[in-house]
Amino acid sequence: MDASDMLLVVAAALIDDSGRVLLQQRPPGKPMAGLWEFPGGKIEHGESPESALARELHEELGLTLSVKDLSPIAFASEPLAGRHLLLLLYVARTWQGEPVAHHATELRWVTPVEMRGMPMPPADVPLVAALVGMV
Ligand SMILES: Nc1nc2c([nH]c(=O)n2[C@@H]2O[C@H](COP(=O)(O)OP(=O)(O)OP(=O)(O)O)[C@@H](O)[C@H]2O)c(=O)[nH]1
């Protein structure tokens, strides 16, 4: 597999004071519409993973985060649509602003245990297991 077949995606588990995590629902018309995911997206050319994630959180939710607020906790490695997805999950407990769904159908704060009952992309299943142990 060539490196260009690799889809590099960063995502964040934003954790509030009561230990709930923010999920967003993928909108109709997109692949995996209706599934719940961690906010995030693809790393663009010239970006570090952390700066890509700060940009995505600003675009998708209107939040401002410093790259210092992002801590890596887990990754997923999965075939996806003829390519290979490497999904890097970070956690953040500090940010500025209130999340607003700019791209998603809906936002929901859930406990890691509640997350287990929500339909999510296949790559997210092991990430949820990792979160359950740490939040
Ligand atoms: N943000 C995010 N993406 C995920 C998660 N799990 C997962 O498999 N993905 C996949 O990783 C890719 C994220 O890139 P993206 O958000 O920029 O892609 P997209 O299809 O929504 O947008 P696009 O059509 O504008 O490129 C998608 O293929 C998405 O399905 C997750 O928890 N969060």
Coordinates of C-alpha atoms and ligand atoms in Angstrom, one line a residue:
M1 CA 0.0 0.0 0.0
D2 CA 1.3 3.4 -1.0
A3 CA 1.4 6.2 1.6
S4 CA -1.0 8.2 -0.7
D5 CA -3.7 5.5 -0.1
M6 CA -3.6 6.4 3.5
L7 CA -6.5 8.6 4.8
L8 CA -5.2 10.6 7.7
V9 CA -8.0 11.8 10.0
V10 CA -7.8 13.5 13.4
A11 CA -10.7 13.6 15.8
A12 CA -11.4 14.9 19.3
A13 CA -13.2 13.6 22.4
L14 CA -14.2 16.9 24.0
I15 CA -14.8 16.1 27.7
D16 CA -16.9 18.3 29.9
D17 CA -16.8 18.7 33.7
S18 CA -19.2 15.8 34.3
G19 CA -17.2 13.4 32.1
R20 CA -19.5 13.5 29.1
V21 CA -18.1 13.5 25.6
L22 CA -19.4 15.5 22.6
L23 CA -20.5 13.5 19.6
Q24 CA -22.0 14.8 16.3
Q25 CA -24.3 13.2 13.9
R26 CA -23.2 12.9 10.2
P27 CA -25.7 14.7 8.0
P28 CA -27.8 13.2 5.2
G29 CA -26.1 12.9 1.8
K30 CA -22.6 12.1 3.3
P31 CA -21.1 8.6 3.5
M32 CA -22.2 7.0 6.8
A33 CA -25.0 9.5 7.2
G34 CA -26.8 9.3 10.5
L35 CA -23.9 7.8 12.4
W36 CA -22.4 9.5 15.4
E37 CA -18.8 10.5 15.3
F38 CA -16.1 12.5 17.1
P39 CA -15.7 16.0 15.6
G40 CA -12.7 16.2 13.3
G41 CA -11.6 15.6 9.7
K42 CA -8.8 15.1 7.3
I43 CA -5.3 16.5 7.8
E44 CA -4.5 18.9 4.9
H45 CA -1.2 19.3 3.2
G46 CA 1.3 21.2 5.4
E47 CA -0.7 20.8 8.6
S48 CA 0.4 19.1 11.8
P49 CA -2.3 16.7 13.2
E50 CA -2.9 19.1 16.1
S51 CA -3.3 22.2 14.0
A52 CA -5.6 20.3 11.6
L53 CA -7.7 19.3 14.6
A54 CA -7.9 22.8 16.0
R55 CA -8.9 24.1 12.6
E56 CA -11.7 21.4 12.2
L57 CA -13.0 22.1 15.7
H58 CA -13.3 25.8 14.8
E59 CA -14.9 25.1 11.4
E60 CA -17.3 22.4 12.7
L61 CA -18.2 23.7 16.1
G62 CA -17.0 27.3 16.4
L63 CA -14.6 26.4 19.2
T64 CA -11.2 27.8 19.8
L65 CA -8.5 25.5 21.2
S66 CA -4.8 25.7 21.6
V67 CA -2.8 22.8 20.3
K68 CA -1.5 22.4 23.9
D69 CA -5.1 21.5 24.9
L70 CA -5.0 18.4 22.7
S71 CA -3.6 15.1 24.1
P72 CA -3.4 12.0 22.0
I73 CA -5.0 8.9 23.5
A74 CA -5.7 6.3 20.9
F75 CA -5.8 5.5 17.2
A76 CA -7.8 3.3 14.8
S77 CA -6.5 1.6 11.7
E78 CA -9.2 0.4 9.3
P79 CA -9.7 -0.2 5.6
L80 CA -12.2 2.4 4.3
A81 CA -13.6 2.7 0.7
G82 CA -10.5 1.3 -1.1
R83 CA -8.1 3.2 1.1
H84 CA -6.8 2.8 4.6
L85 CA -8.0 5.1 7.4
L86 CA -5.7 6.1 10.2
L87 CA -7.8 7.9 12.7
L88 CA -5.9 9.7 15.5
L89 CA -8.0 10.4 18.6
Y90 CA -7.2 13.2 21.0
V91 CA -8.9 14.4 24.2
A92 CA -9.5 18.0 25.2
R93 CA -11.0 19.3 28.5
T94 CA -10.4 23.0 27.9
W95 CA -11.6 25.2 25.0
Q96 CA -13.2 28.5 24.4
G97 CA -16.7 28.9 23.2
E98 CA -19.9 26.9 23.2
P99 CA -20.2 24.2 20.5
V100 CA -22.6 24.9 17.7
A101 CA -23.4 22.3 14.9
H102 CA -22.1 24.0 11.8
H103 CA -21.8 20.8 9.8
A104 CA -23.5 18.1 11.8
T105 CA -27.3 17.3 12.0
E106 CA -27.1 17.3 15.8
L107 CA -24.7 17.5 18.8
R108 CA -25.0 15.4 21.9
W109 CA -23.1 15.1 25.2
V110 CA -22.9 11.5 26.2
T111 CA -21.1 9.3 28.8
P112 CA -18.7 6.8 27.3
V113 CA -21.1 4.0 28.4
E114 CA -24.0 5.7 26.6
M115 CA -21.8 6.0 23.5
R116 CA -21.6 2.2 23.3
G117 CA -25.3 2.2 22.4
M118 CA -25.0 4.8 19.6
P119 CA -24.4 3.8 16.0
M120 CA -20.9 5.0 15.1
P121 CA -18.4 4.3 12.2
P122 CA -16.6 0.9 12.6
A123 CA -13.3 2.6 13.2
D124 CA -14.7 4.3 16.3
V125 CA -15.7 1.1 18.2
P126 CA -12.2 0.4 19.6
L127 CA -11.8 4.1 20.3
V128 CA -14.9 4.1 22.5
A129 CA -13.5 1.2 24.4
A130 CA -10.4 3.2 25.1
L131 CA -12.4 6.1 26.3
V132 CA -14.6 4.0 28.6
G133 CA -11.4 3.2 30.5
M134 CA -10.2 6.7 30.9
V135 CA -13.0 9.2 31.4
Ligands
LIG1 N1 -14.5 13.3 12.0 C1 -14.6 11.9 12.1 N2 -14.4 11.2 11.0 C2 -14.5 9.9 11.1 C3 -14.7 9.3 12.4 N3 -14.8 7.9 12.2 C4 -14.5 7.6 10.9 O1 -14.5 6.5 10.3 N4 -14.4 8.8 10.2 C5 -14.1 9.0 8.8 O2 -13.0 9.8 8.6 C6 -13.2 10.7 7.5 C7 -13.2 12.1 8.0 O3 -13.0 13.0 7.1 P1 -14.0 14.2 6.8 O4 -14.9 14.4 8.0 O5 -13.2 15.3 6.3 O6 -14.8 13.5 5.7 P2 -16.3 13.8 5.2 O7 -16.6 12.7 4.3 O8 -17.1 14.0 6.4 O9 -16.1 15.2 4.4 P3 -15.8 15.5 3.0 O10 -16.8 14.8 2.1 O11 -16.0 17.0 3.0 O12 -14.4 15.1 2.7 C8 -14.5 10.3 6.9 O13 -14.3 9.3 5.9 C9 -15.2 9.7 8.1 O14 -16.2 8.7 7.7 C10 -14.9 10.1 13.5 O15 -15.2 9.6 14.7 N5 -14.8 11.4 13.3

